[in-house]
C-alpha positions as protocol buffer text, in pm:
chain_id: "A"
residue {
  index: 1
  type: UNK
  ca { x: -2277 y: -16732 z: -2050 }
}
residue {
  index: 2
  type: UNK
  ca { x: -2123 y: -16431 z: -2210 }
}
residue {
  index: 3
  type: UNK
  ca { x: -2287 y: -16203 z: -1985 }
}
residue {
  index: 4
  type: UNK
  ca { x: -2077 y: -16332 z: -1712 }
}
residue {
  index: 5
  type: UNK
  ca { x: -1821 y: -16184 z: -1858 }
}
residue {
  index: 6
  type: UNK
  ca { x: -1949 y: -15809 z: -1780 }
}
residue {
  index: 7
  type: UNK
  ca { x: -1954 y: -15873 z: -1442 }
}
residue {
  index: 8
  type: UNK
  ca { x: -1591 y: -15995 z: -1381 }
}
residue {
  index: 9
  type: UNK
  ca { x: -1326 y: -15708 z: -1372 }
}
residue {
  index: 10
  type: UNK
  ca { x: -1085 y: -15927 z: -1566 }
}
residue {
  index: 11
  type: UNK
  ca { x: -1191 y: -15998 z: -1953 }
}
residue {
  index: 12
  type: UNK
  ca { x: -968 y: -16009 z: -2233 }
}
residue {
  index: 13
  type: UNK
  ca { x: -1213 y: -16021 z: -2566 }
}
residue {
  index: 14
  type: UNK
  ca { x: -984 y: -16148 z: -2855 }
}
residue {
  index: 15
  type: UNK
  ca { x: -1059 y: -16076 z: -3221 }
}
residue {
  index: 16
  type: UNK
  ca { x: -992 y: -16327 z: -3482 }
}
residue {
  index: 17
  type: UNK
  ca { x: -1026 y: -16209 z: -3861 }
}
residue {
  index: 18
  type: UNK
  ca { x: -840 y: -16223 z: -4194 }
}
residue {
  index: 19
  type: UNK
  ca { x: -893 y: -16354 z: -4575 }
}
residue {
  index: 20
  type: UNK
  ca { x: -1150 y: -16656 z: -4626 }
}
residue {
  index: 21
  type: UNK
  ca { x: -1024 y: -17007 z: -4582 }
}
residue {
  index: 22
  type: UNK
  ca { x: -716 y: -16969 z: -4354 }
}
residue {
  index: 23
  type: UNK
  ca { x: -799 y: -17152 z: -4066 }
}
residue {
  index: 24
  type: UNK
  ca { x: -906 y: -16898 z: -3833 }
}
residue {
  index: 25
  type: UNK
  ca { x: -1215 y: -17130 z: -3668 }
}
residue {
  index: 26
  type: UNK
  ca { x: -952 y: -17450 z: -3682 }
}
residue {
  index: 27
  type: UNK
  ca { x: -682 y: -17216 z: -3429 }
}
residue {
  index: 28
  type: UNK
  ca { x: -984 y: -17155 z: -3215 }
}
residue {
  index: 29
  type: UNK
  ca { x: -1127 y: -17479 z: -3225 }
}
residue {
  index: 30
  type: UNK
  ca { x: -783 y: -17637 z: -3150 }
}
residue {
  index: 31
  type: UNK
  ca { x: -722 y: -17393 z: -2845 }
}
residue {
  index: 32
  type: UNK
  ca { x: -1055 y: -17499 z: -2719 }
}
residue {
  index: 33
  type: UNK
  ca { x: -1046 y: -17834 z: -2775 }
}
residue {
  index: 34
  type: UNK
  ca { x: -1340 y: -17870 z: -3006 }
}
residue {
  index: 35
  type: UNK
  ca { x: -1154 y: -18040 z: -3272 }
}
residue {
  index: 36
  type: UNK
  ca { x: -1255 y: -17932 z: -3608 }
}
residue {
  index: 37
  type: UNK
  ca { x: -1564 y: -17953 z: -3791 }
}
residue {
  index: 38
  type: UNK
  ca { x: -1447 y: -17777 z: -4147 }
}
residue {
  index: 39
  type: UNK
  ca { x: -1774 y: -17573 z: -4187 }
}
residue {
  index: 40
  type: UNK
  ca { x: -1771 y: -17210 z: -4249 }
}
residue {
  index: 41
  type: UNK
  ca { x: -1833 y: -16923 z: -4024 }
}
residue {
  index: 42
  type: UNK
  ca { x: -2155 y: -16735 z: -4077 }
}
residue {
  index: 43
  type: UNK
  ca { x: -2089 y: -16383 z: -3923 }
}
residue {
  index: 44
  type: UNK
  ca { x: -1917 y: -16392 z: -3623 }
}
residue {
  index: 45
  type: UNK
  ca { x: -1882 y: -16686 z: -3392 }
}
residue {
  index: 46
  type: UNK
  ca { x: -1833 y: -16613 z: -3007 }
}
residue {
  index: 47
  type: UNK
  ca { x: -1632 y: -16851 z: -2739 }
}
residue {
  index: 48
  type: UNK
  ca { x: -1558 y: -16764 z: -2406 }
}
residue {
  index: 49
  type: UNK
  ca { x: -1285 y: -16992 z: -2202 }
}
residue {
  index: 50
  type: UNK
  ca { x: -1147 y: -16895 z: -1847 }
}
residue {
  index: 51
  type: UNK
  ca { x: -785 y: -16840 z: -1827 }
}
residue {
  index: 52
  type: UNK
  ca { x: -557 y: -16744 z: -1571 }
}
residue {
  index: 53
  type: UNK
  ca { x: -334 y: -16413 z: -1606 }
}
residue {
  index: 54
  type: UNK
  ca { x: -86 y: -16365 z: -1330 }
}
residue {
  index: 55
  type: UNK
  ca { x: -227 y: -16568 z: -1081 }
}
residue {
  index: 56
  type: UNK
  ca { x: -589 y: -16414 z: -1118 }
}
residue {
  index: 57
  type: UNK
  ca { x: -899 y: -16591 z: -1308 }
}
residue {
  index: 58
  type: UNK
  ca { x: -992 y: -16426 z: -1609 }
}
residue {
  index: 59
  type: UNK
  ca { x: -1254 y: -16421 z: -1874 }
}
residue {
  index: 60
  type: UNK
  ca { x: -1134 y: -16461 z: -2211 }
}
residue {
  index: 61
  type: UNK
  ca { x: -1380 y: -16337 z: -2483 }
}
residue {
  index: 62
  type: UNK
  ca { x: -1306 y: -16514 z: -2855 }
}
residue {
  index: 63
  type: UNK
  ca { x: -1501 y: -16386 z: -3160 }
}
residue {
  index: 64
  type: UNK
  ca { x: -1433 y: -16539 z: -3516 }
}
residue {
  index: 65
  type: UNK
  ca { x: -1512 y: -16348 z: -3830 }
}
residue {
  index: 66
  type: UNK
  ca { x: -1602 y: -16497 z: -4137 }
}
residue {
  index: 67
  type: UNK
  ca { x: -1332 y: -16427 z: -4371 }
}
residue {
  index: 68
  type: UNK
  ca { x: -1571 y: -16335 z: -4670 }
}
residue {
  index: 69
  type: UNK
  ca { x: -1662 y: -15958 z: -4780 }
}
residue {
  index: 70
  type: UNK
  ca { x: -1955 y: -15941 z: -4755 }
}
residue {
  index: 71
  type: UNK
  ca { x: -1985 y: -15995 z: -4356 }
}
residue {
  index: 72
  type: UNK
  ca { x: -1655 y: -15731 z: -4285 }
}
residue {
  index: 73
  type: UNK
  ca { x: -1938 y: -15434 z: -4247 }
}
residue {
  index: 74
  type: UNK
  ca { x: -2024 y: -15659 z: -3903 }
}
residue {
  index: 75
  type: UNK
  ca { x: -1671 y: -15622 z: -3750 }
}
residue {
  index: 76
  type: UNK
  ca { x: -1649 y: -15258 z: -3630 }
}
residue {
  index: 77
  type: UNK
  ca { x: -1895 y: -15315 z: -3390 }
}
residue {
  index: 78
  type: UNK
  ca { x: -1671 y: -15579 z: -3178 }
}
residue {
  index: 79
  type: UNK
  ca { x: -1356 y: -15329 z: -3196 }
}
residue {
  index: 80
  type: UNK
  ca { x: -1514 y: -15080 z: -2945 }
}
């Protein structure tokens, strides 16, 4: 479903990164309610909730990094 996202005028895209092994997937898996499954991200992880923002629905767009070096060549693609 992250296509939808495109379409709707309000989307917020949110990205998560830092050092390996500080908890970055358990903050996101807590704020969606996943609970926590302590394996590692591979990547980048995507998660898309709704969320309201001043009284109007709005996509919000959630990618995890992976903390480790050699996947931080991946991230300047999602800060365009």
């Amino acid at each position: 479903v992250l296509f939808r996202s495109v379409l709707m005028a309000n989307t917020l895209k949110l990205i998560i990164c830092g050092d390996i092994l500080v908890g970055k997937t358990s903050i996101i898996r807590k704020y969606m309610e996943q609970g926590n499954d302590r394996l590692p991200t591979i990547g980048i992880a995507a998660y898309q909730t709704r969320i309201n923002v001043r009284g109007e629905e709005t996509i919000l767009d959630i990618y995890d990094t992976a903390g480790d070096e050699r996947y931080r060549s991946m991230l300047p693609a999602y800060f365009r």
